PDB file of C-alpha atoms in Angstrom:
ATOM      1  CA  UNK A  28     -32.039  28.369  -7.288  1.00 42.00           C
ATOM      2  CA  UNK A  29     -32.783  25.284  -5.867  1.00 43.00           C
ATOM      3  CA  UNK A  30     -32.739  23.656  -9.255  1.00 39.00           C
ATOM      4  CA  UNK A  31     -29.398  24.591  -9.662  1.00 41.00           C
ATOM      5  CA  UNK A  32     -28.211  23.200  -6.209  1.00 39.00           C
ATOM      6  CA  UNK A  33     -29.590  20.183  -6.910  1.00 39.00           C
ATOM      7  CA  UNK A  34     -27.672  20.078 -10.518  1.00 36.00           C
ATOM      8  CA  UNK A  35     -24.963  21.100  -9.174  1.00 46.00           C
ATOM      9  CA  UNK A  36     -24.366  18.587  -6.437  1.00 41.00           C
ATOM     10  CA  UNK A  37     -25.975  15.759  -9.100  1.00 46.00           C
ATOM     11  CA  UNK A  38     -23.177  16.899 -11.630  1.00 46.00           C
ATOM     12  CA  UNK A  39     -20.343  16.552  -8.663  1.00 44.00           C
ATOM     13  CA  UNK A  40     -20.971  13.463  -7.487  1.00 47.00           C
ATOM     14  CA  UNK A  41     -20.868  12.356 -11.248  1.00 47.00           C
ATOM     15  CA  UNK A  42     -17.743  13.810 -11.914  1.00 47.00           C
ATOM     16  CA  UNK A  43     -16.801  11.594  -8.861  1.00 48.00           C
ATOM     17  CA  UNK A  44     -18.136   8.740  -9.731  1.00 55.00           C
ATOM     18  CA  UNK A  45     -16.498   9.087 -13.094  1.00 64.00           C
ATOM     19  CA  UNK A  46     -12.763   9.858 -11.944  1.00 79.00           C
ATOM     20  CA  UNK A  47     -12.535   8.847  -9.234  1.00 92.00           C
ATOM     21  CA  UNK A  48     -10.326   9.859  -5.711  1.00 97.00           C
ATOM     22  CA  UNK A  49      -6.813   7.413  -5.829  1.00 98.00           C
ATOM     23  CA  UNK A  50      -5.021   6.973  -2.691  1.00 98.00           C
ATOM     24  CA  UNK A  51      -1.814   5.270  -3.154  1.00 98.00           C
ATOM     25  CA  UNK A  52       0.469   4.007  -0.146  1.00 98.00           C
ATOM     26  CA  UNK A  53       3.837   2.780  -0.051  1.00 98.00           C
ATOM     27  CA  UNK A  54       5.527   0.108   1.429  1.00 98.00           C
ATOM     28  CA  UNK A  55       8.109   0.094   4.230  1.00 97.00           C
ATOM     29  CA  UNK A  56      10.942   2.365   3.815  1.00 97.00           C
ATOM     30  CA  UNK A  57       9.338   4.274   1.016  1.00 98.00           C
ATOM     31  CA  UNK A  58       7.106   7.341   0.556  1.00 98.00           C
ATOM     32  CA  UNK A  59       4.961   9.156  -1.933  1.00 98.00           C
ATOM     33  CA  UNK A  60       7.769   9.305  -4.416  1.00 98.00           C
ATOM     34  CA  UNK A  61       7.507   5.790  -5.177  1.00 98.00           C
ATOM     35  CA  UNK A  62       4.098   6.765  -7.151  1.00 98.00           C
ATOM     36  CA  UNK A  63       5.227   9.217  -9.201  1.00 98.00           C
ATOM     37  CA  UNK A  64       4.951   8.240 -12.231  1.00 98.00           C
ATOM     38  CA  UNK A  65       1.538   6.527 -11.695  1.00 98.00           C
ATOM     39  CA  UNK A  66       0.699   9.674  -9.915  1.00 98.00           C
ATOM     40  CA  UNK A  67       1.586  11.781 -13.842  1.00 98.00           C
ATOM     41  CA  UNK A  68      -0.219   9.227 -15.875  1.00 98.00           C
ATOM     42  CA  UNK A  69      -3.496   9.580 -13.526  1.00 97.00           C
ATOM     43  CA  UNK A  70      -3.484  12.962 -13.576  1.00 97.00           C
ATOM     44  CA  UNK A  71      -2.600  13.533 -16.984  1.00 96.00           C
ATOM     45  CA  UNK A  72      -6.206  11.302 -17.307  1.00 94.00           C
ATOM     46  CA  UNK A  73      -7.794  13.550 -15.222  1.00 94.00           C
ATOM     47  CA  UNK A  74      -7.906  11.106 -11.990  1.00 96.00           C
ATOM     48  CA  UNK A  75      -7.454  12.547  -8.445  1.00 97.00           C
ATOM     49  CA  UNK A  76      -4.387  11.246  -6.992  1.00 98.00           C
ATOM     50  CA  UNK A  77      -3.093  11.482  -3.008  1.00 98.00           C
ATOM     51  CA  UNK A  78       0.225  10.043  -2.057  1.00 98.00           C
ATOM     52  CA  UNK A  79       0.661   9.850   1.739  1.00 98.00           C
ATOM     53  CA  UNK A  80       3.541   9.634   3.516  1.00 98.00           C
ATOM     54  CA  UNK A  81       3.186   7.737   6.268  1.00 98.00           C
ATOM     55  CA  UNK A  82       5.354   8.640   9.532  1.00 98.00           C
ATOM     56  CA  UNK A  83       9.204   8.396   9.394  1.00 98.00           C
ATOM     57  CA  UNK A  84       8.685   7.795   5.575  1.00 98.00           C
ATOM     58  CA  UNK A  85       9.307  10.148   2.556  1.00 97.00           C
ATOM     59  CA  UNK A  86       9.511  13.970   3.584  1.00 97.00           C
ATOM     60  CA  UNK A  87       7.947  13.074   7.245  1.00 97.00           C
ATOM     61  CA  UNK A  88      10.810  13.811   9.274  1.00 95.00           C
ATOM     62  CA  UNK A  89      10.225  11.613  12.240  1.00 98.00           C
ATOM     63  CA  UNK A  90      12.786   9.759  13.630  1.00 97.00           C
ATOM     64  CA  UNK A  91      11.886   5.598  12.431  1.00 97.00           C
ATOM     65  CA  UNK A  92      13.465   3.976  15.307  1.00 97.00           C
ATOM     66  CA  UNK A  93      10.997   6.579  17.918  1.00 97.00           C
ATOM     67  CA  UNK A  94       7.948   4.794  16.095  1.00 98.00           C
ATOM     68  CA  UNK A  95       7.184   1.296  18.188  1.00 96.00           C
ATOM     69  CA  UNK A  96       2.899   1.439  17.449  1.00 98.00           C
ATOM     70  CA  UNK A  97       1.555   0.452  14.451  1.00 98.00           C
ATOM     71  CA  UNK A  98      -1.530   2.859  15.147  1.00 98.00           C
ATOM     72  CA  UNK A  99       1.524   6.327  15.128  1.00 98.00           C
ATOM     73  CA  UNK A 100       3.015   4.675  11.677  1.00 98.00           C
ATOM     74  CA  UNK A 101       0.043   5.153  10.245  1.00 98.00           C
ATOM     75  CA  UNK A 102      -1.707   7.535  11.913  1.00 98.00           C
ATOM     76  CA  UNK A 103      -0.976  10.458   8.564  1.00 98.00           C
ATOM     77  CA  UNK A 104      -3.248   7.848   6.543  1.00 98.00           C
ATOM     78  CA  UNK A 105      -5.715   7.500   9.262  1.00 98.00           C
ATOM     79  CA  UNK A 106      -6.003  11.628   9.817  1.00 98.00           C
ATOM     80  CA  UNK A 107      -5.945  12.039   5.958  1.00 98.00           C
ATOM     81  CA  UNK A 108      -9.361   9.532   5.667  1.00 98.00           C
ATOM     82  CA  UNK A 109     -10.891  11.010   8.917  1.00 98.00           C
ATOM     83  CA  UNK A 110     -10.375  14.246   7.277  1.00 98.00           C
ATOM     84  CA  UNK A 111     -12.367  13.255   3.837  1.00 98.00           C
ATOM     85  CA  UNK A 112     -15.660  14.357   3.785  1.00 96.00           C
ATOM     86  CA  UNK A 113     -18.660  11.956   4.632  1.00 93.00           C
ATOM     87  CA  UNK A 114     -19.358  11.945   0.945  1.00 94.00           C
ATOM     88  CA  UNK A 115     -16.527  10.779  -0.159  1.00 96.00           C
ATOM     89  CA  UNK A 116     -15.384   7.181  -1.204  1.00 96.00           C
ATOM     90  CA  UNK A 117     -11.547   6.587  -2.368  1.00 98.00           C
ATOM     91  CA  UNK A 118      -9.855   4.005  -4.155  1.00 98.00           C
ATOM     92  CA  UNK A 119      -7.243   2.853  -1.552  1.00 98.00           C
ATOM     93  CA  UNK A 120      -4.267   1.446  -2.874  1.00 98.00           C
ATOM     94  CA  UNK A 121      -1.730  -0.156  -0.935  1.00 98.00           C
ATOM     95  CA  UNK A 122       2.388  -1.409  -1.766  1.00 98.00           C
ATOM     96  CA  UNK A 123       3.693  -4.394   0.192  1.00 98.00           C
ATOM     97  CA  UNK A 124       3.384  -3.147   3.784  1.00 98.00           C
ATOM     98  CA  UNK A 125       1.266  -0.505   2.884  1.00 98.00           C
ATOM     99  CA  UNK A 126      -1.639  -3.138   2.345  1.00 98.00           C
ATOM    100  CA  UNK A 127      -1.861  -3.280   6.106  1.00 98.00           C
ATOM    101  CA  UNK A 128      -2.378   0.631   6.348  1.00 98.00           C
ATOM    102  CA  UNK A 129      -5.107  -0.129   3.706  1.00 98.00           C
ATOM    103  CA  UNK A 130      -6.977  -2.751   6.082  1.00 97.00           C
ATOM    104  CA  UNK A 131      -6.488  -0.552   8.979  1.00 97.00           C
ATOM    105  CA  UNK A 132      -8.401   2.015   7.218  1.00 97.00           C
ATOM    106  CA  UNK A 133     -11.509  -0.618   5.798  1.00 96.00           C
ATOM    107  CA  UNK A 134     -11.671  -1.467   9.497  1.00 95.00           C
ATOM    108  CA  UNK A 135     -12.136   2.484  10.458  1.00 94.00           C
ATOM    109  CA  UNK A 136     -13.825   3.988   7.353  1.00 96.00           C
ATOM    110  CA  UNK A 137     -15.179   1.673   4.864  1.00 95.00           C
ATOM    111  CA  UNK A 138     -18.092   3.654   4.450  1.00 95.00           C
ATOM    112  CA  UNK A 139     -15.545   6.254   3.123  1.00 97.00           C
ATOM    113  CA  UNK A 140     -13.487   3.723   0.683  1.00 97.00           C
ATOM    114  CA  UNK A 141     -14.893   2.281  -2.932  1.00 96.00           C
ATOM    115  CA  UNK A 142     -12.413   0.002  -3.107  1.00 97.00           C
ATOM    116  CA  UNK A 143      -9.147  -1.449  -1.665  1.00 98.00           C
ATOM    117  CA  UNK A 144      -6.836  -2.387  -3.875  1.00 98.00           C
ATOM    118  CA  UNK A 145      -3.647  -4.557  -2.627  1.00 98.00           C
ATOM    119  CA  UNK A 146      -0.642  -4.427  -4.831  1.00 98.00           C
ATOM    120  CA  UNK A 147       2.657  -7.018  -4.264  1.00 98.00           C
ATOM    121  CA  UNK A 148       0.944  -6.476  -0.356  1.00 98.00           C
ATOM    122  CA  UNK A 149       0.512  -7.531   2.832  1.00 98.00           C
ATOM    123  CA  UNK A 150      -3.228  -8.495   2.489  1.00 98.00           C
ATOM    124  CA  UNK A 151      -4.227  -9.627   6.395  1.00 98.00           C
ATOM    125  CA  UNK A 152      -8.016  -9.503   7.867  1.00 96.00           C
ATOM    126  CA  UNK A 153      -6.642  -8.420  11.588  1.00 95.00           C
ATOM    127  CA  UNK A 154      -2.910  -8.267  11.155  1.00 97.00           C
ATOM    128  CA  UNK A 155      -0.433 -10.446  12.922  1.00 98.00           C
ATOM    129  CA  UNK A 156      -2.211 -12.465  15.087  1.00 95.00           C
ATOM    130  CA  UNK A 157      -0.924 -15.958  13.875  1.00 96.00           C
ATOM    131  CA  UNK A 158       2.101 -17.508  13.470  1.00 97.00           C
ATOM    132  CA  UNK A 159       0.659 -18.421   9.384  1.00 98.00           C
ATOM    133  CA  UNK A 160      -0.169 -14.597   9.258  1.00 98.00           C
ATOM    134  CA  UNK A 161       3.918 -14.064   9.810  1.00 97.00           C
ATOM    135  CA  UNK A 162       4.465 -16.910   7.362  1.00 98.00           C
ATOM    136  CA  UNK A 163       2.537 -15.674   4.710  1.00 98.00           C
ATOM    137  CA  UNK A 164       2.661 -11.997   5.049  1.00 98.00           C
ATOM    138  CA  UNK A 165       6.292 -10.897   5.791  1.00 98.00           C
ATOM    139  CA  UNK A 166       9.360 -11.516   3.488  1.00 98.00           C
ATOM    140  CA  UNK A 167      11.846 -14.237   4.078  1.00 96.00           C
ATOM    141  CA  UNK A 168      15.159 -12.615   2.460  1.00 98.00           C
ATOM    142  CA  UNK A 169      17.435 -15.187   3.889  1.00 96.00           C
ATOM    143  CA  UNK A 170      18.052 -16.871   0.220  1.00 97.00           C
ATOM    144  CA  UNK A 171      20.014 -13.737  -0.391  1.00 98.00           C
ATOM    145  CA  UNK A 172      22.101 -13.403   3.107  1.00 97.00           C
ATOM    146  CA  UNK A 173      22.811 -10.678   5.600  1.00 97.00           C
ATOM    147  CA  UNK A 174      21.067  -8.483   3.717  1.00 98.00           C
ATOM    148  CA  UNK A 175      19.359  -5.839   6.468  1.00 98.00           C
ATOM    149  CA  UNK A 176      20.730  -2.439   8.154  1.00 98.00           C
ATOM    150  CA  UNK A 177      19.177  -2.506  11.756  1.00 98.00           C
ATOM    151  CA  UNK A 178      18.468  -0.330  13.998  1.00 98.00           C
ATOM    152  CA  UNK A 179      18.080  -0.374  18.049  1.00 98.00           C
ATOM    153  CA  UNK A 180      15.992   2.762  18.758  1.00 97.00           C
ATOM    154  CA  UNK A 181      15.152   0.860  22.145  1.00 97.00           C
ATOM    155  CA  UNK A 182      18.750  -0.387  22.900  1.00 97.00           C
ATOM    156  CA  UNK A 183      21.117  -2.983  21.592  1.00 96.00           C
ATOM    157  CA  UNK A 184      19.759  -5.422  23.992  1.00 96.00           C
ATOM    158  CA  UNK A 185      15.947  -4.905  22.570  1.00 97.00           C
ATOM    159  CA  UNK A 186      15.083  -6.248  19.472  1.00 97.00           C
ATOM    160  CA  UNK A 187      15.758  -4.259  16.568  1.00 98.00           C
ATOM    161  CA  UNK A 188      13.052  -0.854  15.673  1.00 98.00           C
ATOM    162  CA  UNK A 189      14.311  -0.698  12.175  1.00 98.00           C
ATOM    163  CA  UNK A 190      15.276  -1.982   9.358  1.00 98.00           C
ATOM    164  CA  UNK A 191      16.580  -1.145   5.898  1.00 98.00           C
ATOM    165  CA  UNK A 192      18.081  -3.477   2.639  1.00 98.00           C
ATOM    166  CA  UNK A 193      21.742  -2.571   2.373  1.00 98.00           C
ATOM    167  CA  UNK A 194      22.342  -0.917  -0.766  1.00 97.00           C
ATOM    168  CA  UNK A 195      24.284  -3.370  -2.637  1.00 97.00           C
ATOM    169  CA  UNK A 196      21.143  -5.629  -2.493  1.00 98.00           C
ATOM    170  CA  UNK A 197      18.405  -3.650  -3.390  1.00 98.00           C
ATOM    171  CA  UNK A 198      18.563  -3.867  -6.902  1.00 98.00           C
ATOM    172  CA  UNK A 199      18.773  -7.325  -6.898  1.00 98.00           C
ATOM    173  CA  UNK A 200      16.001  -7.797  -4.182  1.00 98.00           C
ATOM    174  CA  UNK A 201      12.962  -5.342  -5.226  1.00 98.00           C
ATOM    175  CA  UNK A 202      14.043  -3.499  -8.627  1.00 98.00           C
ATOM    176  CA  UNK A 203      15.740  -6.168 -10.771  1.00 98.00           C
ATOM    177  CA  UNK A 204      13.360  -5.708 -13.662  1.00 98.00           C
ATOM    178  CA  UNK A 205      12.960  -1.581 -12.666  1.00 98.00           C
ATOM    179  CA  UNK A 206      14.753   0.487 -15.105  1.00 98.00           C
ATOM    180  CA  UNK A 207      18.252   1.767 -13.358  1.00 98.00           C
ATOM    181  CA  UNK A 208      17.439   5.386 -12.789  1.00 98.00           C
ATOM    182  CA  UNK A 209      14.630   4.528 -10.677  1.00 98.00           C
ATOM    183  CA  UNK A 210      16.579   1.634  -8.801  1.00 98.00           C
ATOM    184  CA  UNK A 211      19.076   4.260  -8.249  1.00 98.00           C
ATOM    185  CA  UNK A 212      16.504   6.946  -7.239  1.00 98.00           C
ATOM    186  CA  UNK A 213      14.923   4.328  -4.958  1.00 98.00           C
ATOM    187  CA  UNK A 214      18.391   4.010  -3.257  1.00 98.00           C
ATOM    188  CA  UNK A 215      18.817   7.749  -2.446  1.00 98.00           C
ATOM    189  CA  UNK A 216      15.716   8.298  -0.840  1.00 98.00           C
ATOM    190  CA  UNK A 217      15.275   5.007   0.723  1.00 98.00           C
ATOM    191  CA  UNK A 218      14.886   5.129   4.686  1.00 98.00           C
ATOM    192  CA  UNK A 219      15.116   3.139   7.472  1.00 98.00           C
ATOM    193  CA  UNK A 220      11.823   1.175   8.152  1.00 98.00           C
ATOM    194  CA  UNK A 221       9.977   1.179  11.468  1.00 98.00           C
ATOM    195  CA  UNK A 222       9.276  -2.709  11.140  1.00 98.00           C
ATOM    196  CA  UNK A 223       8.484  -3.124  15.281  1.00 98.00           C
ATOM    197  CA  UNK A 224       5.825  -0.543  14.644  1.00 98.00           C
ATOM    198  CA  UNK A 225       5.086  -3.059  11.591  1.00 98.00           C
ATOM    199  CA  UNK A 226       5.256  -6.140  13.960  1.00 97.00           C
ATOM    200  CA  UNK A 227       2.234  -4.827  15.899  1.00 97.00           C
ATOM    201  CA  UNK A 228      -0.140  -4.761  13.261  1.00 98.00           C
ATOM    202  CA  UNK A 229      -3.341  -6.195  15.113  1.00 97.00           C
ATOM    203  CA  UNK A 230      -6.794  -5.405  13.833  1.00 94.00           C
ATOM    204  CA  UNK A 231      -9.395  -6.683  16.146  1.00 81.00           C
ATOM    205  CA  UNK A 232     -12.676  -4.001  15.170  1.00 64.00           C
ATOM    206  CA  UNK A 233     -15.955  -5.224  13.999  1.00 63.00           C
ATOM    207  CA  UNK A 234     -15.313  -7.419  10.933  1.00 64.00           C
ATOM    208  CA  UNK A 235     -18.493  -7.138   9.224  1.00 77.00           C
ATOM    209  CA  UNK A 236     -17.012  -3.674   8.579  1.00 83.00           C
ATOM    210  CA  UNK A 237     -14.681  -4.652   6.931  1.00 90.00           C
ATOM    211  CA  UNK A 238     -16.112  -7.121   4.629  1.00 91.00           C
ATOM    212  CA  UNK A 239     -18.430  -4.007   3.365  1.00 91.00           C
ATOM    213  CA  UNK A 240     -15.401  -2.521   1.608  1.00 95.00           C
ATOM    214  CA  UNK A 241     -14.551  -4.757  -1.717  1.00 95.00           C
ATOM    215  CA  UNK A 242     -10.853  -6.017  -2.213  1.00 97.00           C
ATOM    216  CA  UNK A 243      -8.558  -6.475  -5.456  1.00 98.00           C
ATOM    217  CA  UNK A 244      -5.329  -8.222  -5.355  1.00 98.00           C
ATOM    218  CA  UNK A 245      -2.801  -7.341  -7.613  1.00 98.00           C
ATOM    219  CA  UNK A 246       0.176  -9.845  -8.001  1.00 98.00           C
ATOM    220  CA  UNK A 247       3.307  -9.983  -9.107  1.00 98.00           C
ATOM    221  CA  UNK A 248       5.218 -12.424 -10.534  1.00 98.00           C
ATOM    222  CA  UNK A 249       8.668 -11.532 -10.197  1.00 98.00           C
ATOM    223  CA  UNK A 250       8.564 -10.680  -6.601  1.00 98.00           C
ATOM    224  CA  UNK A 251      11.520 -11.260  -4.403  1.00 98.00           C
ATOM    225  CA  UNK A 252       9.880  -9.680  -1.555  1.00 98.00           C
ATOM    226  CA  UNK A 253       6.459 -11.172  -1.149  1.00 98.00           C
ATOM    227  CA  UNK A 254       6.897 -14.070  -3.160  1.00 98.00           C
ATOM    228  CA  UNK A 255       4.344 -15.368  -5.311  1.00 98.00           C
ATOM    229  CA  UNK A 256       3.248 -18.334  -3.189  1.00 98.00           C
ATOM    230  CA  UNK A 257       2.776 -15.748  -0.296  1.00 98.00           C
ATOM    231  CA  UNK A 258       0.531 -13.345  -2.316  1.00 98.00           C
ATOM    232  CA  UNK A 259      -1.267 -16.557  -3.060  1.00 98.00           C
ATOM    233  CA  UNK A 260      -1.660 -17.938   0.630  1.00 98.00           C
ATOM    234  CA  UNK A 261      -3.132 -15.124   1.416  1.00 98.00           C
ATOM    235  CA  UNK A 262      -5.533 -14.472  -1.281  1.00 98.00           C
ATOM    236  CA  UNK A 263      -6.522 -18.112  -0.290  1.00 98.00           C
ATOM    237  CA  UNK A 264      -7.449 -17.135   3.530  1.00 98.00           C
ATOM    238  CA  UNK A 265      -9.075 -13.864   2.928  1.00 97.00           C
ATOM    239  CA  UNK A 266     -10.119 -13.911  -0.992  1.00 98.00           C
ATOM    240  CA  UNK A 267     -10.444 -10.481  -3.069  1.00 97.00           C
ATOM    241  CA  UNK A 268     -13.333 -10.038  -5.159  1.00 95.00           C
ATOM    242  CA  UNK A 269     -10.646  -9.846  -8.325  1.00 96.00           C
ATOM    243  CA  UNK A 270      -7.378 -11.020  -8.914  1.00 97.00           C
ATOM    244  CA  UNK A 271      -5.017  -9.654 -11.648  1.00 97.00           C
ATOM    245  CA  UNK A 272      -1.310  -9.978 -12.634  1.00 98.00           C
ATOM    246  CA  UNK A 273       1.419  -8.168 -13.399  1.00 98.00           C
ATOM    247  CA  UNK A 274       4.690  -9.556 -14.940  1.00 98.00           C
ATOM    248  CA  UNK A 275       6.873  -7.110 -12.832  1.00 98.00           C
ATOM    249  CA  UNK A 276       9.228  -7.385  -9.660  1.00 98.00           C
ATOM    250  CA  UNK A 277       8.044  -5.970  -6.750  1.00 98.00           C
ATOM    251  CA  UNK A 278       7.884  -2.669  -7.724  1.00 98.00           C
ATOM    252  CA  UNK A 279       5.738  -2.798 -10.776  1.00 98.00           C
ATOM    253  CA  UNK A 280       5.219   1.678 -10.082  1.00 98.00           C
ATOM    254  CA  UNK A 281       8.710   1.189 -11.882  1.00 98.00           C
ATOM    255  CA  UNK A 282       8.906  -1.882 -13.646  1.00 98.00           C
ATOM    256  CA  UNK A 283       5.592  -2.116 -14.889  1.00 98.00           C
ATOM    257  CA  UNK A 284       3.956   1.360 -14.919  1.00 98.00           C
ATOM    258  CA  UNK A 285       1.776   1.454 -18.096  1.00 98.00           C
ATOM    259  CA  UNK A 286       0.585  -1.670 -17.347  1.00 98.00           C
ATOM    260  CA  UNK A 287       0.060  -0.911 -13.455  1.00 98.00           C
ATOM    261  CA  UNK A 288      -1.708   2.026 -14.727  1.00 98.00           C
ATOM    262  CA  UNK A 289      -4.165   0.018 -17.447  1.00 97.00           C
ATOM    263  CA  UNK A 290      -5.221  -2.082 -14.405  1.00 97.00           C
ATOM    264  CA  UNK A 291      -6.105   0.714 -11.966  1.00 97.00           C
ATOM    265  CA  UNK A 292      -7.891   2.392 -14.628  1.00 94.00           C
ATOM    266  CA  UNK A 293     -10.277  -1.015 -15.316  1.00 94.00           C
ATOM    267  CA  UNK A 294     -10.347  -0.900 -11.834  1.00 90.00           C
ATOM    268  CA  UNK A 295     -11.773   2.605 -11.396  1.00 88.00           C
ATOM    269  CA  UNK A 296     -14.136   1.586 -14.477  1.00 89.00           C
ATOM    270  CA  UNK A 297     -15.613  -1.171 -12.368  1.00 84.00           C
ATOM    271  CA  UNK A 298     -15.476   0.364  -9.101  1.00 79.00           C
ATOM    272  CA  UNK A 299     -18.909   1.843  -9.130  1.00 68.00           C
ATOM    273  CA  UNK A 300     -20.329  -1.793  -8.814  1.00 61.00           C
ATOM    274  CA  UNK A 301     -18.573  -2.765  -5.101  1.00 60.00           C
ATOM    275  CA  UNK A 302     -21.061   0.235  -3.546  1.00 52.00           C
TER     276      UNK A 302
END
């Protein structure tokens, strides 16, 4: 009996070893949607695949402009990896804003997390603390004009809770290589980002923690949104263990997503070697 424990719990932690637990995280004003079809090509390869939405995003029906703390935004990512067993490790994978939910989480569980994997992200050690940590890891959309819907959860006088790229402009902004069903998908389900809660993204726990948990940046070359030479800067000041590139526009889930997919699954081949 014991024999068969033992095989038993040998054989499952193989199986996990060999397909591996995906986390994937969107960016601001998405939600799990945005993975799905990286979330069908995973699964149809026999990966485990979690989307989270985080709160006031996807089918979370929170209100954005009631969200002011980083820590509530992301707080369904944070229960979901306090809620993992012990044994577990995930491959976290983060979108453009959602690569600061991803360090949150190496800061609180990296004993629970393989490998994070930053895609077209926001790739900070502790957040905003700097005024280069603004330059490098928010998008500049002025080239393009008045292109954000606000909103003033706090008052008109206040500065702004929300904020959301008008329709007309989001094509042209971060799906102009995405095919048009999925631009047009992306604008119906779209919400209103809580980008205060954003603006308070301050990391300040025990580094060293951190550093246990190994990084890979994925960039992307056609990005309006975090342009190039900001993915770079901040590969620069906090360097990934592996860099790889996509020739996609921000959203490479849509532009890019056999090739997006070939990458994570080298990824999850090499993974074993960052524990």
């Amino acid at each position: 009996m014991g024999e068969e424990v033992m095989m038993s719990m040998t054989e499952k932690e193989t199986a996990a070893m060999n397909n591996p637990h995906f986390v994937l995280v969107h960016g601001i004003g998405g939600g799990a949607w945005c993975w799905y079809k990286i979330k069908c090509l995973m699964e149809n390869s026999g990966y485990k695949v979690s989307c989270i939405d985080l709160k006031g995003a996807g089918t979370d029906r929170s209100d954005a402009n009631s969200i002011v703390s980083f820590d509530d935004y992301n707080k369904p990512l944070m229960d979901f990896m306090s809620a993992l067993p012990h044994t577990e490790q995930v491959i976290l994978v983060g979108h453009s804003a959602g690569g600061l939910s991803v360090t949150q989480a190496t800061h609180k569980f990296a004993n629970k997390i393989r490998l994070a994997v930053y895609v077209a992200a926001t790739m900070l050690k502790s957040g905003f603390l700097t005024d280069q940590d603004i330059k490098d890891g928010v998008p500049d959309l002025s080239q393009f004009g008045d292109v954000y819907e606000l909103g003033f959860g706090l008052g008109a006088e206040q500065p702004p809770t929300t904020a959301m790229v008008k329709k007309e402009f989001q094509r042209k902004i971060i799906y102009q290589m995405s095919p048009q069903e999925d631009s047009t998908l992306a604008a119906m389900l779209l919400r209103p980002g809580p980008i205060l809660a954003l603006q308070s993204a301050r990391f300040k726990e025990d580094g060293q923690m951190v550093e246990k948990v190994g990084r890979i940046y994925i960039k992307t070359m056609h990005d309006n949104v975090i342009k190039p030479e900001q993915q770079e800067a901040m590969i620069e000041r906090w360097p990934p263990s592996q860099v790889h590139v996509l020739d996609s526009d921000h959203s490479p889930f849509f532009s890019a997503p056999f090739s997006f997919f070939g990458l994570l699954l080298k990824v999850a081949a090499t993974s074993a070697g960052y524990k």
